[in-house]
C-alpha cells in the first residue's frame, strides 16, 4: 500500500495537501469569515471567560502546539503556555476552572499526554484535545475533540499528522479570535483564505526534489546539524532537527535563531551544516543576519526561504525555495522542506526510514 512510493514516509509527505483539504473540509467558510468547530462546544461566553490555554504534548505534537501558541496569542489574544506532557504533572501546575488544557496527540494513546490531561482534569480545568485517531483513549477522555483528518500514519516519523495538526491550530485560533472579538471578519477571511491556499503551495514544494538530493549527497556524512528559526519558524527548526535525528541518526539541534550568539555559534566550522529557515516575515531581516554570521565563520548553509530572495544565494551552499505564503501559514509550507531534507539524507544513508531503531509509533509508557 505504498502506492509506488519507496517508503510510507515519502507517501505520507506527498499526501499532505489532500489531508489538509480533508481537515479543513466543512469547517471553514471564506465568504462568512467563519470557522465552525461545534465539536468543541465553545460559545462566546465560555471563550471570553478563558484565562489561559495550556497545551500538553510530546515530540512532534509539542512543536505543533508551539506553532499554535503563536497563532492563538496573535489572533485571539489569550495567554498560551506550551508544556511537555511529561513535565506538566510534576511541577504543581497552576490551572483554574477557566483554564482550558489542550492535549495534542496524533495517536491519542501517548501515556505522558494522557496522564497530563488526567491531572489537569483532576485540578478542575476543562480539557480538549487535537487528535487523529477516532475513539482513542485521549479522545474519549477529553471534554471536546478536534479531529485532524490525516488518515492512518504508518511511518514512525510524523509528517502528515503534524501538518494537519497545524491546520487544526489555525482553525482553532481563528475560531477563538472571532468568539473573543479580537479578530475582525475581514481579517478572519484572509486567514481562512491563507489556510485554503496551503495545499496548492505544498504541491509546488513537492514538485522538485533536486535540492534535497543535492543536500543528501553533500551532507550525509556530517556528524551534526544545527537548525535555526525565529518566531513561528523556531518550532519548525526543532521539528526539522527531530526528524533528522529519528530517521538518519545524525545528531541535530533546533535553536531559536536569536540564541545562536549565546552559545551554539561556538560550534560553527566547516563541518557543521546549518539549516536556516528564513521566509519573508516580520523577523526576516534578523534571521538573514544570522545567515551572514554563519557564513563569516565558515559554516555551511542550507537556506530555506522565498522564491526570488537573491540574498540567500549569496550566503548559502544550497537554497530551498518556498512559494509566497501568509506568515500565519508559513510553518505548514517550510516544514515540508525539513521533512524532505531528513527523508533524503536517511534514504541516501540507507537507514530504515519507516521503522527507525529504538522508536515506536506510539509511546504508551510514561
Ligand atoms: O501520538 P502522539 O502525537 O502523542 O506522539 C507524540 C510523539 O511520540 C511523536 O510525535 C514522536 O515524537 C514522533 N515519532 C515524531 O516524529
Coordinates of C-alpha atoms and ligand atoms in Angstrom, one line a residue:
X1 CA 0.0 0.0 0.0
X2 CA 2.9 2.3 -0.5
X3 CA 1.3 3.2 -3.8
X4 CA 4.6 3.1 -5.7
X5 CA 6.5 5.2 -3.1
X6 CA 9.7 3.8 -1.8
X7 CA 8.7 4.4 1.9
X8 CA 5.5 5.1 3.8
X9 CA 7.1 8.3 5.0
X10 CA 7.5 9.6 1.5
X11 CA 4.0 8.7 0.6
X12 CA 2.7 10.5 3.7
X13 CA 4.7 13.6 2.8
X14 CA 3.1 13.7 -0.6
X15 CA -0.3 13.1 0.8
X16 CA -0.2 16.3 2.9
X17 CA -2.1 18.6 0.5
X18 CA -5.0 16.2 0.3
X19 CA -5.1 15.6 4.1
X20 CA -5.1 19.3 4.8
X21 CA -8.1 19.7 2.5
X22 CA -9.8 16.9 4.4
X23 CA -9.0 18.6 7.7
X24 CA -10.4 21.9 6.6
X25 CA -13.5 20.5 4.9
X26 CA -16.8 21.6 6.2
X27 CA -15.3 23.7 8.9
X28 CA -14.3 26.9 7.2
X29 CA -16.1 29.5 5.2
X30 CA -14.2 32.2 3.5
X31 CA -17.4 34.1 2.5
X32 CA -18.6 34.4 6.1
X33 CA -15.1 34.6 7.6
X34 CA -16.1 31.8 9.9
X35 CA -14.6 28.6 11.4
X36 CA -17.1 26.2 12.9
X37 CA -15.9 23.7 15.4
X38 CA -19.2 22.6 17.1
X39 CA -17.3 19.5 18.5
X40 CA -15.6 21.8 20.9
X41 CA -18.8 23.3 22.2
X42 CA -17.2 26.8 22.6
X43 CA -19.6 29.6 22.9
X44 CA -18.9 33.3 23.2
X45 CA -19.3 33.5 27.0
X46 CA -17.1 30.4 27.6
X47 CA -14.4 31.8 25.3
X48 CA -14.4 35.2 26.9
X49 CA -14.0 33.6 30.3
X50 CA -10.9 31.7 29.4
X51 CA -7.9 32.9 31.5
X52 CA -5.3 30.8 29.7
X53 CA -4.8 27.9 27.4
X54 CA -2.2 25.2 28.3
X55 CA -1.1 22.8 25.6
X56 CA 0.4 19.5 26.7
X57 CA 2.1 17.2 24.2
X58 CA 5.2 15.2 23.3
X59 CA 7.6 15.1 20.4
X60 CA 6.3 16.5 17.1
X61 CA 2.9 17.2 18.6
X62 CA 4.7 19.5 21.1
X63 CA 6.1 21.5 18.2
X64 CA 2.6 21.8 16.6
X65 CA 1.4 23.2 19.9
X66 CA 4.2 25.8 19.9
X67 CA 3.1 27.0 16.4
X68 CA -0.5 27.0 17.8
X69 CA 0.7 29.3 20.6
X70 CA 1.8 32.0 18.1
X71 CA -1.4 31.7 16.2
X72 CA -3.7 31.9 19.2
X73 CA -1.8 34.6 21.1
X74 CA -1.7 36.8 18.0
X75 CA -5.3 36.4 16.8
X76 CA -7.3 35.6 19.9
X77 CA -5.1 37.4 22.5
X78 CA -5.4 34.6 25.0
X79 CA -2.3 33.7 27.0
X80 CA -1.0 30.3 25.9
X81 CA 1.5 28.0 27.6
X82 CA 3.0 25.0 25.9
X83 CA 4.3 22.3 28.2
X84 CA 5.9 18.9 27.6
X85 CA 3.3 16.5 28.9
X86 CA 6.0 14.6 30.9
X87 CA 6.9 17.8 32.8
X88 CA 3.4 19.2 33.4
X89 CA 2.3 16.9 36.1
X90 CA 5.4 17.0 38.2
X91 CA 5.5 20.8 38.7
X92 CA 2.3 21.6 40.5
X93 CA 0.7 23.3 37.5
X94 CA -1.5 26.3 38.1
X95 CA -4.8 25.9 36.4
X96 CA -8.3 27.2 37.2
X97 CA -11.8 26.3 36.2
X98 CA -11.3 28.9 33.4
X99 CA -8.2 27.3 32.1
X100 CA -8.5 25.2 29.0
X101 CA -5.9 22.4 28.8
X102 CA -5.5 21.0 25.3
X103 CA -3.7 17.7 24.7
X104 CA -2.2 17.4 21.2
X105 CA -1.7 13.8 20.2
X106 CA -1.7 12.1 16.8
X107 CA -2.3 8.6 18.3
X108 CA -4.4 9.6 21.2
X109 CA -2.6 6.9 23.2
X110 CA 0.6 8.7 24.4
X111 CA 0.9 7.8 28.1
X112 CA 2.5 11.1 29.1
X113 CA -0.1 13.2 27.4
X114 CA -2.9 11.1 28.8
X115 CA -1.5 11.4 32.3
X116 CA -1.1 15.2 31.9
X117 CA -4.7 15.6 30.8
X118 CA -6.0 13.4 33.7
X119 CA -4.0 15.6 36.1
X120 CA -5.5 18.8 34.5
X121 CA -9.0 17.5 34.8
X122 CA -8.4 16.5 38.4
X123 CA -7.3 20.1 39.1
X124 CA -10.6 21.4 37.7
X125 CA -9.6 22.5 34.2
X126 CA -11.6 21.9 31.1
X127 CA -9.8 19.5 28.7
X128 CA -9.8 19.4 25.0
X129 CA -7.7 17.5 22.5
X130 CA -6.4 17.7 18.9
X131 CA -6.2 14.1 17.8
X132 CA -6.0 11.9 14.7
X133 CA -7.5 8.7 15.9
X134 CA -11.2 8.4 16.5
X135 CA -12.2 6.9 19.8
X136 CA -8.6 6.8 21.1
X137 CA -8.2 7.0 24.8
X138 CA -7.3 10.7 24.9
X139 CA -10.2 11.5 22.6
X140 CA -12.6 9.5 24.8
X141 CA -11.5 11.2 28.0
X142 CA -11.5 14.8 26.8
X143 CA -14.4 17.2 27.1
X144 CA -14.1 18.0 23.4
X145 CA -12.1 16.7 20.4
X146 CA -10.9 18.5 17.4
X147 CA -10.1 15.7 14.9
X148 CA -7.4 16.0 12.3
X149 CA -8.1 14.0 9.2
X150 CA -4.6 12.8 8.4
X151 CA -5.7 9.2 7.9
X152 CA -3.6 6.4 9.3
X153 CA 0.1 7.4 9.6
X154 CA 2.4 4.4 9.2
X155 CA 5.9 6.0 9.2
X156 CA 7.1 6.3 12.7
X157 CA 8.4 9.8 11.9
X158 CA 5.3 12.0 11.9
X159 CA 4.7 14.2 8.8
X160 CA 1.1 14.5 7.7
X161 CA -0.2 14.2 11.3
X162 CA 1.9 17.3 12.1
X163 CA 0.7 19.4 9.2
X164 CA -2.9 18.6 9.8
X165 CA -2.3 19.5 13.5
X166 CA -1.1 22.9 12.3
X167 CA -4.2 23.3 10.1
X168 CA -6.3 22.5 13.2
X169 CA -4.3 25.1 15.3
X170 CA -5.0 27.7 12.6
X171 CA -8.7 26.9 12.7
X172 CA -8.8 27.0 16.4
X173 CA -7.0 30.4 16.5
X174 CA -9.5 31.9 14.1
X175 CA -12.5 30.4 15.9
X176 CA -11.3 31.7 19.3
X177 CA -10.4 35.1 17.8
X178 CA -13.9 35.5 16.3
X179 CA -15.6 34.4 19.5
X180 CA -13.4 36.6 21.7
X181 CA -13.9 39.6 19.4
X182 CA -10.2 40.2 18.7
X183 CA -10.3 39.2 15.1
X184 CA -12.4 41.2 12.6
X185 CA -14.4 39.3 10.0
X186 CA -12.3 40.7 7.2
X187 CA -9.1 39.5 8.9
X188 CA -10.6 36.1 9.6
X189 CA -11.4 35.8 5.9
X190 CA -7.8 36.5 5.0
X191 CA -6.5 33.9 7.4
X192 CA -9.0 31.3 6.2
X193 CA -8.0 32.1 2.6
X194 CA -4.4 31.6 3.6
X195 CA -5.2 28.1 5.1
X196 CA -7.1 27.2 2.0
X197 CA -4.1 28.1 -0.2
X198 CA -1.7 25.8 1.7
X199 CA -2.4 22.6 -0.3
X200 CA -1.6 24.3 -3.6
X201 CA 1.6 25.8 -2.1
X202 CA 2.6 22.4 -0.8
X203 CA 2.1 20.9 -4.2
X204 CA 4.7 23.4 -5.5
X205 CA 7.1 22.3 -2.8
X206 CA 6.7 18.7 -3.8
X207 CA 7.4 19.2 -7.5
X208 CA 11.2 19.4 -7.3
X209 CA 13.4 17.0 -5.3
X210 CA 16.7 18.2 -6.8
X211 CA 17.8 20.4 -3.8
X212 CA 17.1 17.6 -1.4
X213 CA 19.1 15.1 -3.5
X214 CA 22.0 17.6 -3.6
X215 CA 21.8 18.0 0.2
X216 CA 21.8 14.3 0.7
X217 CA 24.9 13.9 -1.5
X218 CA 26.8 16.8 0.2
X219 CA 25.9 16.5 3.8
X220 CA 25.0 12.9 4.7
X221 CA 28.4 12.4 6.3
X222 CA 28.0 15.3 8.7
X223 CA 28.0 14.3 12.4
X224 CA 25.7 17.1 13.5
X225 CA 23.3 19.6 12.1
X226 CA 22.1 22.9 13.5
X227 CA 18.6 24.2 12.6
X228 CA 17.8 27.9 13.2
X229 CA 14.4 29.6 13.0
X230 CA 12.8 32.7 14.6
X231 CA 9.1 33.3 15.5
X232 CA 6.8 30.7 14.1
X233 CA 9.8 29.1 12.3
X234 CA 11.5 28.2 15.6
X235 CA 9.2 25.2 16.2
X236 CA 9.9 24.2 12.6
X237 CA 13.6 24.3 13.3
X238 CA 13.1 22.0 16.3
X239 CA 10.8 19.7 14.2
X240 CA 13.4 19.5 11.4
X241 CA 16.1 18.5 13.9
X242 CA 13.9 15.9 15.4
X243 CA 13.0 14.4 12.0
X244 CA 16.7 14.2 11.1
X245 CA 17.7 12.5 14.4
X246 CA 14.8 10.0 14.2
X247 CA 15.4 8.6 10.8
X248 CA 19.1 9.4 9.8
X249 CA 20.6 9.0 13.3
X250 CA 22.5 12.2 12.8
X251 CA 22.6 14.5 15.8
X252 CA 20.8 17.7 15.3
X253 CA 19.7 20.7 17.3
X254 CA 16.8 23.1 16.7
X255 CA 17.6 26.5 18.0
X256 CA 15.9 29.9 18.2
X257 CA 18.0 31.9 15.7
X258 CA 18.4 34.8 18.1
X259 CA 20.0 32.4 20.6
X260 CA 22.8 31.4 18.3
X261 CA 25.1 34.1 19.5
X262 CA 24.6 33.0 23.1
X263 CA 26.3 29.6 22.7
X264 CA 25.9 27.5 19.6
X265 CA 27.9 29.9 17.5
X266 CA 31.0 28.2 19.1
X267 CA 30.1 25.1 17.2
X268 CA 30.3 26.6 13.8
X269 CA 33.0 25.3 11.5
X270 CA 33.3 23.8 8.0
X271 CA 31.9 20.5 9.2
X272 CA 28.6 21.8 10.6
X273 CA 25.7 22.2 8.2
X274 CA 23.4 25.0 9.4
X275 CA 19.8 24.9 8.1
X276 CA 18.3 28.4 8.3
X277 CA 14.6 28.9 8.0
X278 CA 14.1 32.4 6.7
X279 CA 10.9 33.1 4.7
X280 CA 9.9 36.7 4.3
X281 CA 8.1 37.7 7.5
X282 CA 8.3 40.2 10.3
X283 CA 11.6 38.8 11.6
X284 CA 13.2 38.2 8.2
X285 CA 16.0 40.8 8.5
X286 CA 17.1 39.5 11.8
X287 CA 17.3 35.9 10.6
X288 CA 19.0 36.9 7.4
X289 CA 21.8 38.5 9.5
X290 CA 22.3 35.1 11.2
X291 CA 23.0 33.7 7.8
X292 CA 25.7 36.2 7.3
X293 CA 27.2 35.4 10.7
X294 CA 27.3 31.7 10.0
X295 CA 28.9 32.4 6.6
X296 CA 31.5 34.7 8.1
X297 CA 32.6 31.8 10.4
X298 CA 32.9 29.3 7.5
X299 CA 29.7 27.4 8.3
X300 CA 27.9 25.5 5.6
X301 CA 24.4 26.8 5.0
X302 CA 21.2 25.3 3.7
X303 CA 18.8 28.2 3.4
X304 CA 15.0 27.8 3.3
X305 CA 13.5 31.0 2.0
X306 CA 11.2 32.6 -0.5
X307 CA 11.3 32.4 -4.2
X308 CA 13.1 35.5 -5.6
X309 CA 15.1 36.2 -2.5
X310 CA 18.5 36.6 -4.1
X311 CA 20.3 37.4 -0.8
X312 CA 20.1 33.7 0.1
X313 CA 22.2 32.7 -3.0
X314 CA 25.0 34.9 -1.8
X315 CA 25.4 33.1 1.5
X316 CA 24.0 29.6 1.2
X317 CA 25.5 26.4 -0.3
X318 CA 22.0 25.2 -1.1
X319 CA 18.8 27.2 -1.3
X320 CA 15.4 25.7 -1.0
X321 CA 12.7 27.9 -2.4
X322 CA 9.3 28.4 -0.7
X323 CA 6.3 29.8 -2.5
X324 CA 5.0 33.1 -1.1
X325 CA 2.5 32.5 1.7
X326 CA 1.0 34.5 4.5
X327 CA 3.1 34.4 7.7
X328 CA 0.2 32.7 9.5
X329 CA 0.7 29.5 7.4
X330 CA 4.4 29.7 6.6
X331 CA 5.2 26.9 9.1
X332 CA 3.0 24.5 7.1
X333 CA 5.0 25.2 4.0
X334 CA 8.5 25.3 5.4
X335 CA 8.1 22.1 7.4
X336 CA 7.8 20.2 4.1
X337 CA 11.3 21.3 3.3
X338 CA 12.7 20.0 6.6
X339 CA 10.8 16.7 6.2
X340 CA 12.3 16.2 2.8
X341 CA 15.8 17.0 4.0
X342 CA 15.6 14.3 6.7
X343 CA 14.0 11.9 4.3
X344 CA 16.5 12.2 1.5
X345 CA 19.5 12.1 3.9
X346 CA 18.1 8.9 5.6
X347 CA 17.4 7.3 2.3
X348 CA 20.8 8.2 1.0
X349 CA 22.3 6.6 4.1
X350 CA 20.1 3.6 3.7
X351 CA 18.6 3.6 7.2
X352 CA 15.2 2.1 8.0
X353 CA 13.2 5.2 7.3
X354 CA 9.7 3.9 8.3
X355 CA 10.8 1.9 11.3
X356 CA 13.8 3.6 12.9
X357 CA 15.7 1.7 15.6
X358 CA 14.5 2.1 19.2
X359 CA 11.4 4.0 18.3
X360 CA 7.7 3.0 18.5
X361 CA 4.8 4.7 16.7
X362 CA 3.0 5.5 19.9
X363 CA 4.7 5.6 23.3
X364 CA 2.3 4.0 25.8
X365 CA 4.6 4.0 28.7
X366 CA 5.4 7.0 30.9
Ligands
LIG1 O1 0.8 10.3 19.1 P1 1.4 11.5 19.6 O2 1.2 12.7 18.8 O3 1.0 11.7 21.1 O4 3.0 11.2 19.7 C1 3.9 12.1 20.2 C2 5.3 11.7 19.9 O5 5.6 10.4 20.4 C3 5.6 11.7 18.4 O6 5.3 12.9 17.8 C4 7.0 11.4 18.1 O7 7.9 12.4 18.5 C5 7.2 11.1 16.6 N1 8.0 9.9 16.3 C6 7.9 12.3 15.9 O8 8.2 12.0 14.5

